[in-house]
mmCIF file of C-alpha atoms and ligand atoms in Angstrom:
data_model
loop_
_atom_site.group_PDB
_atom_site.id
_atom_site.type_symbol
_atom_site.label_atom_id
_atom_site.label_comp_id
_atom_site.label_asym_id
_atom_site.label_seq_id
_atom_site.Cartn_x
_atom_site.Cartn_y
_atom_site.Cartn_z
ATOM 1 C CA UNK U 1367 15.365 -25.062 -41.875
ATOM 2 C CA UNK U 1368 14.003 -25.922 -45.281
ATOM 3 C CA UNK U 1369 10.508 -27.183 -45.741
ATOM 4 C CA UNK U 1370 9.171 -28.749 -48.873
ATOM 5 C CA UNK U 1371 5.565 -27.941 -49.690
ATOM 6 C CA UNK U 1372 4.992 -30.487 -52.408
ATOM 7 C CA UNK U 1373 1.254 -29.894 -52.661
ATOM 8 C CA UNK U 1374 1.660 -26.139 -52.990
ATOM 9 C CA UNK U 1375 4.417 -26.418 -55.609
ATOM 10 C CA UNK U 1376 2.245 -28.754 -57.630
ATOM 11 C CA UNK U 1377 -0.694 -26.388 -57.442
ATOM 12 C CA UNK U 1378 1.457 -23.357 -58.354
ATOM 13 C CA UNK U 1379 2.793 -25.194 -61.396
ATOM 14 C CA UNK U 1380 -0.732 -26.283 -62.283
ATOM 15 C CA UNK U 1381 -1.939 -22.688 -62.032
ATOM 16 C CA UNK U 1382 0.778 -21.523 -64.461
ATOM 17 C CA UNK U 1383 -0.093 -24.179 -67.037
ATOM 18 C CA UNK U 1384 -3.815 -23.489 -66.595
ATOM 19 C CA UNK U 1385 -3.112 -19.817 -67.293
ATOM 20 C CA UNK U 1386 -1.331 -20.811 -70.527
ATOM 21 C CA UNK U 1387 -4.214 -23.102 -71.511
ATOM 22 C CA UNK U 1388 -6.703 -20.293 -70.885
ATOM 23 C CA UNK U 1389 -4.725 -17.853 -73.055
ATOM 24 C CA UNK U 1390 -4.359 -20.439 -75.796
ATOM 25 C CA UNK U 1391 -8.065 -21.355 -75.776
ATOM 26 C CA UNK U 1392 -9.094 -17.710 -75.783
ATOM 27 C CA UNK U 1393 -6.792 -16.981 -78.722
ATOM 28 C CA UNK U 1394 -8.665 -19.618 -80.713
ATOM 29 C CA UNK U 1395 -12.053 -18.299 -79.571
ATOM 30 C CA UNK U 1396 -12.931 -21.514 -77.733
ATOM 31 C CA UNK U 1397 -15.367 -21.606 -74.814
ATOM 32 C CA UNK U 1398 -14.375 -24.350 -72.365
ATOM 33 C CA UNK U 1399 -16.519 -26.033 -69.718
ATOM 34 C CA UNK U 1400 -15.160 -28.412 -67.096
ATOM 35 C CA UNK U 1401 -17.787 -30.982 -66.013
ATOM 36 C CA UNK U 1402 -17.181 -32.341 -62.541
ATOM 37 C CA UNK U 1403 -19.039 -34.804 -60.321
ATOM 38 C CA UNK U 1404 -18.734 -37.950 -58.257
ATOM 39 C CA UNK U 1405 -18.430 -41.207 -60.235
ATOM 40 C CA UNK U 1406 -21.625 -42.088 -62.046
ATOM 41 C CA UNK U 1407 -23.518 -38.833 -61.417
ATOM 42 C CA UNK U 1408 -24.218 -38.564 -65.142
ATOM 43 C CA UNK U 1409 -21.451 -36.569 -66.869
ATOM 44 C CA UNK U 1410 -21.291 -38.784 -69.946
ATOM 45 C CA UNK U 1411 -25.090 -39.041 -70.067
ATOM 46 C CA UNK U 1412 -25.240 -35.251 -70.008
ATOM 47 C CA UNK U 1413 -22.784 -35.044 -72.918
ATOM 48 C CA UNK U 1414 -24.859 -37.579 -74.840
ATOM 49 C CA UNK U 1415 -27.951 -35.391 -74.252
ATOM 50 C CA UNK U 1416 -26.139 -32.148 -75.021
ATOM 51 C CA UNK U 1417 -24.031 -32.755 -78.105
ATOM 52 C CA UNK U 1418 -26.836 -33.591 -80.583
ATOM 53 C CA UNK U 1419 -28.658 -30.425 -79.474
ATOM 54 C CA UNK U 1420 -25.677 -28.150 -80.070
ATOM 55 C CA UNK U 1421 -23.494 -29.660 -82.724
ATOM 56 C CA UNK U 1422 -25.149 -27.848 -85.633
ATOM 57 C CA UNK U 1423 -24.487 -24.498 -83.969
ATOM 58 C CA UNK U 1424 -21.107 -25.051 -82.351
ATOM 59 C CA UNK U 1425 -18.146 -27.077 -83.480
ATOM 60 C CA UNK U 1426 -17.625 -29.247 -80.405
ATOM 61 C CA UNK U 1427 -14.536 -30.949 -79.035
ATOM 62 C CA UNK U 1428 -14.582 -33.244 -76.014
ATOM 63 C CA UNK U 1429 -11.827 -34.233 -73.602
ATOM 64 C CA UNK U 1430 -12.723 -37.379 -71.693
ATOM 65 C CA UNK U 1431 -10.907 -37.940 -68.420
ATOM 66 C CA UNK U 1432 -10.965 -41.421 -66.923
ATOM 67 C CA UNK U 1433 -8.802 -43.459 -64.616
ATOM 68 C CA UNK U 1434 -8.852 -46.151 -67.258
ATOM 69 C CA UNK U 1435 -10.997 -47.431 -70.162
ATOM 70 C CA UNK U 1436 -12.165 -45.556 -73.241
ATOM 71 C CA UNK U 1437 -15.833 -46.449 -72.997
ATOM 72 C CA UNK U 1438 -17.042 -42.891 -72.333
ATOM 73 C CA UNK U 1439 -14.922 -41.544 -75.207
ATOM 74 C CA UNK U 1440 -16.393 -44.196 -77.513
ATOM 75 C CA UNK U 1441 -19.957 -43.282 -76.451
ATOM 76 C CA UNK U 1442 -19.328 -39.607 -77.081
ATOM 77 C CA UNK U 1443 -17.260 -40.166 -80.249
ATOM 78 C CA UNK U 1444 -20.182 -42.036 -81.818
ATOM 79 C CA UNK U 1445 -22.061 -38.706 -81.828
ATOM 80 C CA UNK U 1446 -19.705 -37.413 -84.509
ATOM 81 C CA UNK U 1447 -17.578 -34.941 -82.553
ATOM 82 C CA UNK U 1448 -13.827 -34.837 -81.964
ATOM 83 C CA UNK U 1449 -12.955 -36.641 -78.732
ATOM 84 C CA UNK U 1450 -9.647 -37.060 -77.014
ATOM 85 C CA UNK U 1451 -9.365 -39.554 -74.175
ATOM 86 C CA UNK U 1452 -7.021 -38.946 -71.262
ATOM 87 C CA UNK U 1453 -6.429 -42.022 -69.151
ATOM 88 C CA UNK U 1454 -4.921 -40.768 -65.925
ATOM 89 C CA UNK U 1455 -3.684 -44.231 -64.911
ATOM 90 C CA UNK U 1456 -5.002 -43.938 -61.385
ATOM 91 C CA UNK U 1457 -4.747 -40.170 -60.825
ATOM 92 C CA UNK U 1458 -8.127 -39.085 -59.478
ATOM 93 C CA UNK U 1459 -8.476 -35.784 -61.382
ATOM 94 C CA UNK U 1460 -7.419 -34.054 -64.575
ATOM 95 C CA UNK U 1461 -4.725 -31.420 -64.295
ATOM 96 C CA UNK U 1462 -3.757 -28.532 -66.539
ATOM 97 C CA UNK U 1463 -0.748 -30.361 -68.031
ATOM 98 C CA UNK U 1464 -2.952 -33.259 -69.139
ATOM 99 C CA UNK U 1465 -5.362 -30.850 -70.797
ATOM 100 C CA UNK U 1466 -2.424 -28.975 -72.345
ATOM 101 C CA UNK U 1467 -1.259 -32.161 -74.050
ATOM 102 C CA UNK U 1468 -4.829 -32.918 -75.151
ATOM 103 C CA UNK U 1469 -5.062 -29.477 -76.786
ATOM 104 C CA UNK U 1470 -2.222 -30.424 -79.141
ATOM 105 C CA UNK U 1471 -4.362 -33.256 -80.462
ATOM 106 C CA UNK U 1472 -7.196 -30.992 -81.630
ATOM 107 C CA UNK U 1473 -7.398 -28.657 -84.559
ATOM 108 C CA UNK U 1474 -8.229 -25.688 -82.333
ATOM 109 C CA UNK U 1475 -9.386 -23.388 -85.110
ATOM 110 C CA UNK U 1476 -12.073 -25.959 -85.887
ATOM 111 C CA UNK U 1477 -13.586 -25.886 -82.385
ATOM 112 C CA UNK U 1478 -15.956 -23.380 -80.749
ATOM 113 C CA UNK U 1479 -16.924 -25.281 -77.620
ATOM 114 C CA UNK U 1480 -14.670 -27.616 -75.645
ATOM 115 C CA UNK U 1481 -16.385 -29.857 -73.109
ATOM 116 C CA UNK U 1482 -14.130 -31.559 -70.585
ATOM 117 C CA UNK U 1483 -15.469 -34.532 -68.639
ATOM 118 C CA UNK U 1484 -13.338 -34.680 -65.520
ATOM 119 C CA UNK U 1485 -12.570 -37.886 -63.640
ATOM 120 C CA UNK U 1486 -15.464 -38.908 -61.382
ATOM 121 C CA UNK U 1487 -14.496 -37.630 -57.934
ATOM 122 C CA UNK U 1488 -16.121 -35.141 -55.590
ATOM 123 C CA UNK U 1489 -12.880 -33.806 -54.098
ATOM 124 C CA UNK U 1490 -9.688 -33.465 -56.150
ATOM 125 C CA UNK U 1491 -10.971 -32.142 -59.512
ATOM 126 C CA UNK U 1492 -12.070 -28.932 -57.779
ATOM 127 C CA UNK U 1493 -8.481 -28.237 -56.728
ATOM 128 C CA UNK U 1494 -7.091 -28.181 -60.250
ATOM 129 C CA UNK U 1495 -7.766 -25.313 -62.610
ATOM 130 C CA UNK U 1496 -7.604 -26.625 -66.173
ATOM 131 C CA UNK U 1497 -7.869 -23.271 -67.922
ATOM 132 C CA UNK U 1498 -11.629 -23.595 -68.405
ATOM 133 C CA UNK U 1499 -14.074 -20.679 -68.590
ATOM 134 C CA UNK U 1500 -16.508 -22.265 -66.159
ATOM 135 C CA UNK U 1501 -16.907 -25.284 -63.969
ATOM 136 C CA UNK U 1502 -20.188 -27.121 -64.041
ATOM 137 C CA UNK U 1503 -21.005 -29.600 -61.347
ATOM 138 C CA UNK U 1504 -23.440 -32.493 -61.427
ATOM 139 C CA UNK U 1505 -24.886 -33.833 -58.216
ATOM 140 C CA UNK U 1506 -26.954 -36.969 -58.560
ATOM 141 C CA UNK U 1507 -29.816 -37.039 -56.072
ATOM 142 C CA UNK U 1508 -28.850 -40.646 -55.263
ATOM 143 C CA UNK U 1509 -25.697 -39.309 -53.575
ATOM 144 C CA UNK U 1510 -27.613 -37.668 -50.731
ATOM 145 C CA UNK U 1511 -28.632 -34.113 -49.865
ATOM 146 C CA UNK U 1512 -25.742 -33.686 -47.401
ATOM 147 C CA UNK U 1513 -23.098 -33.436 -50.142
ATOM 148 C CA UNK U 1514 -22.823 -29.619 -50.341
ATOM 149 C CA UNK U 1515 -21.862 -29.453 -46.665
ATOM 150 C CA UNK U 1516 -19.545 -32.456 -46.816
ATOM 151 C CA UNK U 1517 -17.730 -31.530 -50.037
ATOM 152 C CA UNK U 1518 -17.954 -27.723 -50.116
ATOM 153 C CA UNK U 1519 -15.009 -26.941 -52.396
ATOM 154 C CA UNK U 1520 -16.587 -28.288 -55.553
ATOM 155 C CA UNK U 1521 -19.794 -26.348 -54.882
ATOM 156 C CA UNK U 1522 -17.798 -23.192 -54.149
ATOM 157 C CA UNK U 1523 -15.825 -23.490 -57.382
ATOM 158 C CA UNK U 1524 -18.755 -24.196 -59.691
ATOM 159 C CA UNK U 1525 -20.753 -21.614 -61.579
ATOM 160 C CA UNK U 1526 -23.608 -23.998 -62.289
ATOM 161 C CA UNK U 1527 -24.982 -26.957 -60.370
ATOM 162 C CA UNK U 1528 -27.071 -29.525 -62.224
ATOM 163 C CA UNK U 1529 -29.047 -31.709 -59.875
ATOM 164 C CA UNK U 1530 -29.332 -34.876 -61.937
ATOM 165 C CA UNK U 1531 -31.508 -38.024 -61.834
ATOM 166 C CA UNK U 1532 -34.468 -35.967 -60.672
ATOM 167 C CA UNK U 1533 -36.678 -38.691 -62.206
ATOM 168 C CA UNK U 1534 -35.706 -40.885 -59.225
ATOM 169 C CA UNK U 1535 -37.025 -38.405 -56.673
ATOM 170 C CA UNK U 1536 -40.132 -40.479 -55.778
ATOM 171 C CA UNK U 1537 -37.898 -43.359 -54.682
ATOM 172 C CA UNK U 1538 -35.006 -41.535 -53.014
ATOM 173 C CA UNK U 1539 -34.827 -39.662 -49.713
ATOM 174 C CA UNK U 1540 -33.396 -36.439 -51.038
ATOM 175 C CA UNK U 1541 -34.501 -32.998 -49.896
ATOM 176 C CA UNK U 1542 -33.868 -30.825 -52.968
ATOM 177 C CA UNK U 1543 -34.623 -27.573 -51.130
ATOM 178 C CA UNK U 1544 -32.126 -28.409 -48.365
ATOM 179 C CA UNK U 1545 -29.419 -29.350 -50.888
ATOM 180 C CA UNK U 1546 -30.013 -26.117 -52.834
ATOM 181 C CA UNK U 1547 -30.076 -23.975 -49.709
ATOM 182 C CA UNK U 1548 -26.841 -25.486 -48.436
ATOM 183 C CA UNK U 1549 -25.163 -25.194 -51.850
ATOM 184 C CA UNK U 1550 -26.125 -21.490 -51.904
ATOM 185 C CA UNK U 1551 -24.788 -20.984 -48.395
ATOM 186 C CA UNK U 1552 -21.425 -22.151 -49.718
ATOM 187 C CA UNK U 1553 -21.691 -20.309 -53.028
ATOM 188 C CA UNK U 1554 -24.378 -17.584 -53.163
ATOM 189 C CA UNK U 1555 -23.756 -17.047 -56.904
ATOM 190 C CA UNK U 1556 -24.255 -20.637 -57.976
ATOM 191 C CA UNK U 1557 -27.049 -21.211 -60.509
ATOM 192 C CA UNK U 1558 -28.951 -24.452 -59.964
ATOM 193 C CA UNK U 1559 -31.145 -26.535 -62.261
ATOM 194 C CA UNK U 1560 -32.902 -29.840 -61.734
ATOM 195 C CA UNK U 1561 -32.315 -32.176 -64.636
ATOM 196 C CA UNK U 1562 -32.830 -35.747 -65.729
ATOM 197 C CA UNK U 1563 -30.634 -37.218 -68.418
ATOM 198 C CA UNK U 1564 -33.126 -40.068 -68.602
ATOM 199 C CA UNK U 1565 -36.371 -38.144 -69.218
ATOM 200 C CA UNK U 1566 -34.813 -34.987 -70.661
ATOM 201 C CA UNK U 1567 -36.351 -32.776 -67.935
ATOM 202 C CA UNK U 1568 -34.353 -29.583 -67.445
ATOM 203 C CA UNK U 1569 -32.077 -30.198 -70.436
ATOM 204 C CA UNK U 1570 -33.569 -27.179 -72.260
ATOM 205 C CA UNK U 1571 -32.526 -24.936 -69.357
ATOM 206 C CA UNK U 1572 -28.989 -26.355 -69.492
ATOM 207 C CA UNK U 1573 -28.769 -25.829 -73.259
ATOM 208 C CA UNK U 1574 -29.898 -22.214 -72.906
ATOM 209 C CA UNK U 1575 -27.397 -21.726 -70.076
ATOM 210 C CA UNK U 1576 -24.603 -22.810 -72.475
ATOM 211 C CA UNK U 1577 -25.916 -20.518 -75.214
ATOM 212 C CA UNK U 1578 -26.104 -17.548 -72.858
ATOM 213 C CA UNK U 1579 -22.666 -18.286 -71.482
ATOM 214 C CA UNK U 1580 -21.104 -18.533 -74.954
ATOM 215 C CA UNK U 1581 -22.796 -15.269 -76.015
ATOM 216 C CA UNK U 1582 -21.518 -13.488 -72.925
ATOM 217 C CA UNK U 1583 -17.959 -14.577 -73.618
ATOM 218 C CA UNK U 1584 -18.226 -13.478 -77.247
ATOM 219 C CA UNK U 1585 -18.916 -9.918 -76.214
ATOM 220 C CA UNK U 1586 -16.287 -9.712 -73.471
HETATM 221 N N1 GTP X 1608 -32.441 -42.700 -63.619
HETATM 222 C C1 GTP X 1608 -31.461 -41.971 -64.133
HETATM 223 N N2 GTP X 1608 -30.287 -42.540 -64.424
HETATM 224 C C2 GTP X 1608 -29.309 -41.773 -64.952
HETATM 225 C C3 GTP X 1608 -29.484 -40.396 -65.205
HETATM 226 N N3 GTP X 1608 -28.329 -39.893 -65.693
HETATM 227 C C4 GTP X 1608 -27.476 -40.918 -65.770
HETATM 228 N N4 GTP X 1608 -28.055 -42.061 -65.328
HETATM 229 C C5 GTP X 1608 -27.447 -43.405 -65.226
HETATM 230 O O1 GTP X 1608 -26.380 -43.325 -64.282
HETATM 231 C C6 GTP X 1608 -25.301 -44.188 -64.664
HETATM 232 C C7 GTP X 1608 -24.010 -43.391 -64.735
HETATM 233 O O2 GTP X 1608 -24.113 -42.414 -65.756
HETATM 234 P P1 GTP X 1608 -22.844 -41.830 -66.516
HETATM 235 O O3 GTP X 1608 -23.342 -40.822 -67.479
HETATM 236 O O4 GTP X 1608 -21.997 -42.931 -67.043
HETATM 237 O O5 GTP X 1608 -22.085 -41.127 -65.298
HETATM 238 P P2 GTP X 1608 -20.631 -40.464 -65.288
HETATM 239 O O6 GTP X 1608 -20.691 -39.314 -64.359
HETATM 240 O O7 GTP X 1608 -20.194 -40.169 -66.672
HETATM 241 O O8 GTP X 1608 -19.772 -41.655 -64.673
HETATM 242 P P3 GTP X 1608 -18.152 -41.741 -64.590
HETATM 243 O O9 GTP X 1608 -17.597 -41.280 -65.898
HETATM 244 O O10 GTP X 1608 -17.897 -43.188 -64.331
HETATM 245 O O11 GTP X 1608 -17.749 -40.877 -63.437
HETATM 246 C C8 GTP X 1608 -25.718 -44.796 -66.001
HETATM 247 O O12 GTP X 1608 -26.267 -46.065 -65.755
HETATM 248 C C9 GTP X 1608 -26.773 -43.838 -66.518
HETATM 249 O O13 GTP X 1608 -27.703 -44.464 -67.380
HETATM 250 C C10 GTP X 1608 -30.740 -39.820 -64.886
HETATM 251 O O14 GTP X 1608 -31.007 -38.622 -65.040
HETATM 252 N N5 GTP X 1608 -31.686 -40.657 -64.335
HETATM 253 MG MG1 MG X 1609 -18.442 -40.719 -67.650
#
């Protein structure tokens, strides 16, 4: 009897293309970060806070993933960096093939740091390797402190967790220690920072994380 494992075939194919992307990006000396979160957790706001701080030191390219609209790409493009928008047309995550086609639209020798804003979704993006060097997850405190336990894969797959909208803490029932503890139970190696894209709190720590990460890759 023959069985068709569509999901597995898709993931195998994705893994192969992601491997090609990774080789290609490495060849051009590009460090790539995949930003993942639920809708509205603050990915674009983070990019808007990050790019002006880094663009004199790194030549930055951005891939914007959205179901539809180009509003995020326009916001980020106004900061004077190269942006390519992928509209997935309803697909709830980016995959390696989409990123592969985006890579053809950049002049790769003119980029040091590629920031990918994934589609807002707490589940599917974590299942698709894009060929990035690291996955960075944002969790907005407005989403609730039970999210690590309920959506473990994304926490397991991320190297860094940015707990965003910390400025809203006085008005939101969110136990930061519980969320951190439960995230670490899932992924003991995960680094965690509290940030606010509104007040700028914690953004310095995020910027130095990027700098350290880029340095580490340079020497490996
Ligand atoms: N109070 C507060 N609001 C924030 C913060 N970060 C982002 N926001 C607001 O949250 C909303 C969503 O932010 P975005 O940056 O668009 O979130 P996103 O993750 O890019 O959203 P999608 O691309 O739709 O998934 C906006 O109204 C932001 O102004 C923060 O640290 N504090
Ligand atoms: Mg966005």
